[in-house]
XYZ file of N, CA and C in Angstrom:
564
model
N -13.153 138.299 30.331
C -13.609 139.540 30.941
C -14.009 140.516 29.844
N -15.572 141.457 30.044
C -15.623 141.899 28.838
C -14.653 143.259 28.573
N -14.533 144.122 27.945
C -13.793 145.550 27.763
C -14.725 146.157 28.576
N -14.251 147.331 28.527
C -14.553 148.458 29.837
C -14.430 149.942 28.875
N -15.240 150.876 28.534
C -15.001 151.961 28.169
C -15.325 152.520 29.254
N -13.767 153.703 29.367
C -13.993 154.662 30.608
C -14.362 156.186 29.944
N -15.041 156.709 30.170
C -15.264 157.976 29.611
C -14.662 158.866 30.393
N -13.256 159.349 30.487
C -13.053 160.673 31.502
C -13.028 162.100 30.717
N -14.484 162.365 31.823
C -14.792 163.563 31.393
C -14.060 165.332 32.123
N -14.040 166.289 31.694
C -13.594 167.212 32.693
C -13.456 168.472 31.873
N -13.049 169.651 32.665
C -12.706 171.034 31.737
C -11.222 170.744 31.076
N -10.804 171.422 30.149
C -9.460 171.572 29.711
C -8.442 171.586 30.936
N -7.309 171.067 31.336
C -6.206 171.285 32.239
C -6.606 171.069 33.731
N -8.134 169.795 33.648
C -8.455 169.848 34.847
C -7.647 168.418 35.484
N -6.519 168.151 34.848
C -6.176 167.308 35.226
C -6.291 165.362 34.367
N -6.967 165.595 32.889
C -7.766 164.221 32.673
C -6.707 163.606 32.441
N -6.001 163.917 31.523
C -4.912 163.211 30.536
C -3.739 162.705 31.784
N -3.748 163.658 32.722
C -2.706 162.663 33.788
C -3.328 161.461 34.477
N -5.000 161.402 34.990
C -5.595 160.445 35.579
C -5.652 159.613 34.436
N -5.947 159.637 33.312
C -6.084 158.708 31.992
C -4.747 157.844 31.779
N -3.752 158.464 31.912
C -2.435 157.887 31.760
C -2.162 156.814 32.790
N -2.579 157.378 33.947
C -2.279 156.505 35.177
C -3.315 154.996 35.151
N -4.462 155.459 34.589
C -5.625 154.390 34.705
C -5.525 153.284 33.713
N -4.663 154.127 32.124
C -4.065 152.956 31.038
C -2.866 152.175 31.179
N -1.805 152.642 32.280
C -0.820 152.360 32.534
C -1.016 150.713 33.724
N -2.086 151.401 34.360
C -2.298 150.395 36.099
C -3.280 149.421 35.619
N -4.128 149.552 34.356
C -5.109 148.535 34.106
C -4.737 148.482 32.245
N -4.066 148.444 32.249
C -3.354 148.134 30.478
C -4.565 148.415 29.980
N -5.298 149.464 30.089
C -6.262 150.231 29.106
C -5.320 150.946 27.986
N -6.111 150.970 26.591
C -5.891 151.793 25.576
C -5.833 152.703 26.160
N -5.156 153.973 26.108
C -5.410 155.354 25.916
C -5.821 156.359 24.792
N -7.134 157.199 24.206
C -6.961 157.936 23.497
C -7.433 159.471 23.814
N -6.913 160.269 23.171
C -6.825 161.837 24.343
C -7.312 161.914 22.442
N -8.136 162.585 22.849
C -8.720 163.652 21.368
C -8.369 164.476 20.576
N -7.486 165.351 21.625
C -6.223 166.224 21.266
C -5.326 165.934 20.558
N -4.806 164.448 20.517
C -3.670 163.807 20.053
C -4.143 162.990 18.955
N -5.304 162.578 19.074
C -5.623 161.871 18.108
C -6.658 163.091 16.982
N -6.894 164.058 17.245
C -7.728 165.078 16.140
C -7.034 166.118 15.758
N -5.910 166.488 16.676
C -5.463 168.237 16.337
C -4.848 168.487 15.234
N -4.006 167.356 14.612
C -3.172 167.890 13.315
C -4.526 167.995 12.372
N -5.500 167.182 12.452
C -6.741 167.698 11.059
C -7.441 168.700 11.490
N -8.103 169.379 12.347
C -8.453 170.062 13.403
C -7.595 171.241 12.758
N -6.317 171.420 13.163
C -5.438 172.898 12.624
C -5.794 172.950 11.032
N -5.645 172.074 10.872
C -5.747 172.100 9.158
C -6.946 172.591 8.396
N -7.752 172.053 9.024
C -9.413 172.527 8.519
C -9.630 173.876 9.218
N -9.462 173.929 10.102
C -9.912 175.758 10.573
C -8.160 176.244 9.352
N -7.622 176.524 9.472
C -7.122 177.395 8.653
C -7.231 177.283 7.012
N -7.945 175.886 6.811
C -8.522 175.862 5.534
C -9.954 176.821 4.811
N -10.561 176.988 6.195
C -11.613 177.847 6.380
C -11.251 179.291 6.880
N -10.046 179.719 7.025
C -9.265 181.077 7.015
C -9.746 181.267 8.595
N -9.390 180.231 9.811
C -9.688 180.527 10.861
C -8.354 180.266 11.673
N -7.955 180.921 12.650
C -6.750 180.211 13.118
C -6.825 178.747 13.936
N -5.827 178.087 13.617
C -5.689 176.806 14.004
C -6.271 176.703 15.467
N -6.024 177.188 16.214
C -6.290 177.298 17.999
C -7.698 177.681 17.997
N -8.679 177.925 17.356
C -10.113 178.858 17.353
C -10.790 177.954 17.609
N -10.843 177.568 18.237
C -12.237 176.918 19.155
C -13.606 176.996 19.463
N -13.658 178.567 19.108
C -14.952 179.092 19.528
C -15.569 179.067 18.103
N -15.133 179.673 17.206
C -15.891 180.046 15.865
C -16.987 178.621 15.386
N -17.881 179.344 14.939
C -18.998 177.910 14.289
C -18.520 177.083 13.265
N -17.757 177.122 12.737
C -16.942 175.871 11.806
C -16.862 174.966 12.753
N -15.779 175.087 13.993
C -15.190 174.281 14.873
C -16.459 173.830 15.592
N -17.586 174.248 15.979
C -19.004 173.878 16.927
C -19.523 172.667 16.129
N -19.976 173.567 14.775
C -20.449 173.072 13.492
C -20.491 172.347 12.827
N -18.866 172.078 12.519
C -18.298 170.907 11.528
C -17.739 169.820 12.336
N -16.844 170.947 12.874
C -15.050 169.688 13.048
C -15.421 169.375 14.399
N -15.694 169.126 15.186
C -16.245 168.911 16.805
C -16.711 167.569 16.859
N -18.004 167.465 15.864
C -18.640 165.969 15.669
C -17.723 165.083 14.966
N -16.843 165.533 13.678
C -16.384 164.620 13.225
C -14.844 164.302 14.492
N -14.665 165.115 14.985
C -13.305 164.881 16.410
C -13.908 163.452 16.758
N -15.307 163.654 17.510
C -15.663 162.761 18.684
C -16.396 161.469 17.696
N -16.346 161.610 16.280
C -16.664 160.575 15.634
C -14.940 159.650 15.617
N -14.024 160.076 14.920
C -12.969 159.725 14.946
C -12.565 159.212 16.080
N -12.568 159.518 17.139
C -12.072 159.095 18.666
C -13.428 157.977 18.825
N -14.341 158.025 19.048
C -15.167 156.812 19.027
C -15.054 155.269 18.233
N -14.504 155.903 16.737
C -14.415 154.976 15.967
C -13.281 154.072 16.131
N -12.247 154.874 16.813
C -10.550 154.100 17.083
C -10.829 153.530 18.307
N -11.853 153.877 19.352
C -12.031 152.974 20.606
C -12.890 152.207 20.061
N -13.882 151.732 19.324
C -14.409 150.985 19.002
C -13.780 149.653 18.463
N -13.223 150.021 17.241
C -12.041 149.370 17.105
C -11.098 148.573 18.106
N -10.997 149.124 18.799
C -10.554 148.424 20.383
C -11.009 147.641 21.129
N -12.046 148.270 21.542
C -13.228 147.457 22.308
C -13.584 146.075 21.115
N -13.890 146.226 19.942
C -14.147 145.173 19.015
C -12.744 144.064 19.290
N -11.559 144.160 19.177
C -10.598 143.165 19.959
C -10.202 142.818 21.371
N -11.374 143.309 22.162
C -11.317 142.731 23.508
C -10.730 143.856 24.296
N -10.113 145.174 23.975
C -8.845 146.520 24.805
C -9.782 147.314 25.390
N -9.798 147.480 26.514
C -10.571 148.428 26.903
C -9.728 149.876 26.946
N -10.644 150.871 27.260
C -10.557 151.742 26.776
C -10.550 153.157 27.392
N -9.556 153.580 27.512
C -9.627 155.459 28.278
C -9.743 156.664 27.365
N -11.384 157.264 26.807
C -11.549 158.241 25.891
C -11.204 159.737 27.049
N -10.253 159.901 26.658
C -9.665 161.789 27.699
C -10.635 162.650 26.803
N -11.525 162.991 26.863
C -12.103 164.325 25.538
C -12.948 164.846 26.914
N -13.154 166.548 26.382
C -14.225 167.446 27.289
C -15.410 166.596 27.453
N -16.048 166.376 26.478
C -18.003 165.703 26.051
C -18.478 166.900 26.411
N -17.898 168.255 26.563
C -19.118 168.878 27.375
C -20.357 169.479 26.649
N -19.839 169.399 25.355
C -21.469 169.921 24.479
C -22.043 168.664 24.328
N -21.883 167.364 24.354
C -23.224 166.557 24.326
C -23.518 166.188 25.968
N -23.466 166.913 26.892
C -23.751 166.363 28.283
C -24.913 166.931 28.464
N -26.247 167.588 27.557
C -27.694 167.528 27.726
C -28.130 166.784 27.089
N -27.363 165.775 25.788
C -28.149 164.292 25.605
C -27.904 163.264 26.682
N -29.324 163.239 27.505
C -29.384 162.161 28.723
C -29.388 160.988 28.045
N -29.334 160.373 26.695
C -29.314 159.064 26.376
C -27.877 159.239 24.986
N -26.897 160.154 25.656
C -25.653 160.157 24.825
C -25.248 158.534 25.112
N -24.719 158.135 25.617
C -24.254 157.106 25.917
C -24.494 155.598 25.241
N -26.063 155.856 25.862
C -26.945 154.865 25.168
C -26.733 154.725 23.736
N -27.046 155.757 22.985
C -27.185 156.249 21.666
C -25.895 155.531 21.318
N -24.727 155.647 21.706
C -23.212 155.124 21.716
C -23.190 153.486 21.418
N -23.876 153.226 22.489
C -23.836 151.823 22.924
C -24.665 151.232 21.442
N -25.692 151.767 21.464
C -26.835 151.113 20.309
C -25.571 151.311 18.633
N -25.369 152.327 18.420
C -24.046 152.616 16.993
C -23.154 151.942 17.046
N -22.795 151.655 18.077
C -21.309 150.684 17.745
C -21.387 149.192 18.236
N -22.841 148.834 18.719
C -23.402 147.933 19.015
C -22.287 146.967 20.509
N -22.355 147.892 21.644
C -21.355 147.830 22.864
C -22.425 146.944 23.667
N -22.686 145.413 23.156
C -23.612 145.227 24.458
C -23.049 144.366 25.562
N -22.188 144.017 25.792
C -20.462 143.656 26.447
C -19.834 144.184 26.322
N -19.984 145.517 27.044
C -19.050 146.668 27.133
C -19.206 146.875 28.292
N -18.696 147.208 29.441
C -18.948 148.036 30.573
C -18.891 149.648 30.141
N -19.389 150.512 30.639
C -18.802 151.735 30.475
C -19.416 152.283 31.980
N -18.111 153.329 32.213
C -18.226 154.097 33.253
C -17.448 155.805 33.087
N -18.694 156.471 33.743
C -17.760 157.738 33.816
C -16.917 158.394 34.850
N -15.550 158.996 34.548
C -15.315 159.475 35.800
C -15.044 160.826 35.303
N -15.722 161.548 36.024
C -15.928 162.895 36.052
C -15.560 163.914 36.781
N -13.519 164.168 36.171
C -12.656 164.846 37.067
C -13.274 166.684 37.112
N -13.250 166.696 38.166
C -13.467 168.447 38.803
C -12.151 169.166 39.262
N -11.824 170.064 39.314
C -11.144 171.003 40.191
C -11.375 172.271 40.292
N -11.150 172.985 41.143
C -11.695 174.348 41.796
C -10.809 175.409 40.585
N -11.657 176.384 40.329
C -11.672 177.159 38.884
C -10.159 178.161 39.433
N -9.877 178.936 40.661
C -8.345 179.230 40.798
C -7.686 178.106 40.653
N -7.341 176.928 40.851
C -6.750 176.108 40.361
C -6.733 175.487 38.719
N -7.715 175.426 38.535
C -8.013 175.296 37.017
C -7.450 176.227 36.209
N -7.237 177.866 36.706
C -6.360 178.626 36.103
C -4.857 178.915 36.022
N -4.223 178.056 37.263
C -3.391 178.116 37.391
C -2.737 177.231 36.388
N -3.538 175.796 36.397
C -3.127 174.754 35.110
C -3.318 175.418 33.731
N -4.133 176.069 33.725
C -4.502 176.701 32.427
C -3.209 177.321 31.957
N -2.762 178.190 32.819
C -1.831 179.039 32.693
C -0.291 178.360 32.331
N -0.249 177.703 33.381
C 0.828 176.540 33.372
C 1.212 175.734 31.972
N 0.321 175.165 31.954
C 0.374 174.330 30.801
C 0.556 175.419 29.336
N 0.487 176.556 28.977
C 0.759 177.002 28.038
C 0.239 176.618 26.507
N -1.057 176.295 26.444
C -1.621 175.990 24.952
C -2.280 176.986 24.277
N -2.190 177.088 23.165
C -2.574 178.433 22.526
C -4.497 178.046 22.117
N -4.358 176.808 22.428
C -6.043 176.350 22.650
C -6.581 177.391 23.287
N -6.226 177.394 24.639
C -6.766 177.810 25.756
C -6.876 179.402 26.106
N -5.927 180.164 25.438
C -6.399 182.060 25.489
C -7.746 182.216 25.500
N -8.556 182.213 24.162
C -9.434 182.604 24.529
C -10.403 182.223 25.951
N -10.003 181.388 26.829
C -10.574 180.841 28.017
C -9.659 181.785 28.811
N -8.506 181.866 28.957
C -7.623 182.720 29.949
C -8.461 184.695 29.339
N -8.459 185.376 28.172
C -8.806 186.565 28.163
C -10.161 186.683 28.305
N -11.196 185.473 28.197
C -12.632 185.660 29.053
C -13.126 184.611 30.093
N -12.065 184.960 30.808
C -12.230 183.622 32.177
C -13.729 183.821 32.957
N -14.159 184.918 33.061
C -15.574 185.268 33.817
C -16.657 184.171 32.963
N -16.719 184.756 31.547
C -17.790 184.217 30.516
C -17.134 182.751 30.153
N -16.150 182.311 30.200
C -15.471 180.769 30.112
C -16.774 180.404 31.442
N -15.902 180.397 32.521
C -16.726 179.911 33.623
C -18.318 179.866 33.552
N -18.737 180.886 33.260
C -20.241 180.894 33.384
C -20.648 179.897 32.497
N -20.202 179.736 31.438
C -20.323 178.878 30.738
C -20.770 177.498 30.768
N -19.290 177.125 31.496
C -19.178 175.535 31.697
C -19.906 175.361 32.959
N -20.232 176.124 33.336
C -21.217 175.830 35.031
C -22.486 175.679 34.689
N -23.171 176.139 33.356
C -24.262 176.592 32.818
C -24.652 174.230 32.454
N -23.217 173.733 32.218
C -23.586 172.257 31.573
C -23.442 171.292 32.099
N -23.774 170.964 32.804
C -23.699 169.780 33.647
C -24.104 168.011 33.068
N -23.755 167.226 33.154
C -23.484 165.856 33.169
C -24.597 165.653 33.011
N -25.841 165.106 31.958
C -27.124 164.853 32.537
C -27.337 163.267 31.769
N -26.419 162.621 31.691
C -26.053 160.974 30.924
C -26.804 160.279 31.833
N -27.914 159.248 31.355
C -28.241 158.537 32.324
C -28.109 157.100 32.104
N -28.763 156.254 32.745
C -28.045 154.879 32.919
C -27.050 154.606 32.371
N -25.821 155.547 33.322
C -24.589 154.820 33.439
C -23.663 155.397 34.341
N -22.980 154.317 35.315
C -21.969 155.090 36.506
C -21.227 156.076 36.120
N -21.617 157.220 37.016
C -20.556 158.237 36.668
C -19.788 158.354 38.322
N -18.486 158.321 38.187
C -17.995 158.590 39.499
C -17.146 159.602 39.311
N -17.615 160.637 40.739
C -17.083 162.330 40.861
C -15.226 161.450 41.235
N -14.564 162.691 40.821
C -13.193 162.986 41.488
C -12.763 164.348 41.255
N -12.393 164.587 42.547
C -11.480 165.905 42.747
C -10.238 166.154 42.596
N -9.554 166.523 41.687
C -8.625 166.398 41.770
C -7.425 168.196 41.973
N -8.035 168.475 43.029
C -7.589 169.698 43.381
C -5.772 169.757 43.898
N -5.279 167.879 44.394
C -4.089 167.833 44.856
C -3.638 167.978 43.883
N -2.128 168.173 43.999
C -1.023 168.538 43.328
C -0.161 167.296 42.622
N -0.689 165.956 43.125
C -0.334 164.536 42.551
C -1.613 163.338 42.810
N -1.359 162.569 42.239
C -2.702 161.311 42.195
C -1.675 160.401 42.587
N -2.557 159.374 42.977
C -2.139 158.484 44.355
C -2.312 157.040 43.341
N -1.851 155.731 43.461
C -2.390 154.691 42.972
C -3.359 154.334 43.812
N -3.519 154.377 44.884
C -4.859 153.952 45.801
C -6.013 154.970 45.297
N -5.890 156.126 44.927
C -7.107 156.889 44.177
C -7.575 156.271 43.307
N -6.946 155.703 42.581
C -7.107 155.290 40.719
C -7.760 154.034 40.983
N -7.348 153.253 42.089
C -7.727 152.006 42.514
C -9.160 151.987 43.270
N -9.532 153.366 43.764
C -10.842 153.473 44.124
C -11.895 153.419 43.380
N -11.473 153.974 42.779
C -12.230 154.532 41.556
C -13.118 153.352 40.945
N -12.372 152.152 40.651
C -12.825 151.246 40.338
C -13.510 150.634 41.288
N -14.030 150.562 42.246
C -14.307 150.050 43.768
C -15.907 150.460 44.108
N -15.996 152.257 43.032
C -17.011 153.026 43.905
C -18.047 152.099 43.390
């Protein structure tokens, strides 16, 4: 059977890293969350550049450290996928979601041509999204909680525009995920 890269895409605290867990756990997929695999170099380089570790917004972090994140996380699923593991990448993507041939471009670099890949592209309703925001407590995320108006406008402004390749919507507005959800998913 060949590997499978799943791309789950979504806003911060919209829920990915719990559907990712569930989907590596129920189909012995790798898991890698970006966060976990970039943040200790990530803190290090913005405050090497006299920025605070959590700064997200400043152009170093757009600029520099962003591409090399989603290079690093590509390169360790690759690695994977190259021994047969398929694969759950948890990261936003949301600044390359106006390259309509991101994917492709992917596929051709790491040379994935027995790869499946699919996206699932978790949503939830933005009072709820704040409530997780809030909840969850990451010092990532302030500047999104003290300009929640201009956050939002934002991410509404970027939409998904990846083409030839399944992307399947999920909502995940409930308060728990189901194994028959996770099991759909694969189905759509």
């Amino acid at each position: 059977m060949k590997p499978t890269i799943l791309f789950l895409i979504g806003l911060p605290a919209s829920g990915k890293s719990t559907i990712g867990k569930i989907i590596a756990s129920q189909f012995n997929f790798c898991y890698l969350d970006k966060d976990v695999v970039c943040n200790t170099f990530t803190k290090q380089l913005l405050e090497l550049k006299g920025h605070s570790p959590n700064d997200r917004e400043c152009a170093f972090y757009s600029d520099v450290i962003m591409d090399l994140e989603y290079k690093t996380l590509l390169d360790i699923a690759n690695d994977n996928i190259q021994i047969g593991k398929s694969v759950v990448l948890d990261a936003p993507f949301i600044s390359y979601f106006s390259n309509v041939r991101y994917v492709e471009q992917l596929k051709e670099t790491y040379d994935w041509k027995n790869v499946t890949t699919i996206v699932l592209q978790v949503h939830v309703d933005f009072p709820i999204l704040k409530s997780r925001m809030i909840e969850r407590s990451v010092d990532r995320d302030q500047w999104k909680l003290d300009n929640w108006d201009v956050y939002i406008k934002s991410v509404q402004e970027k939409q998904c525009l990846w083409e030839n390749i399944k992307i399947v919507q999920f909502s995940n507005n409930n308060a728990s995920i189901s194994t028959q959800d996770i099991q759909y998913l694969f189905t759509v």
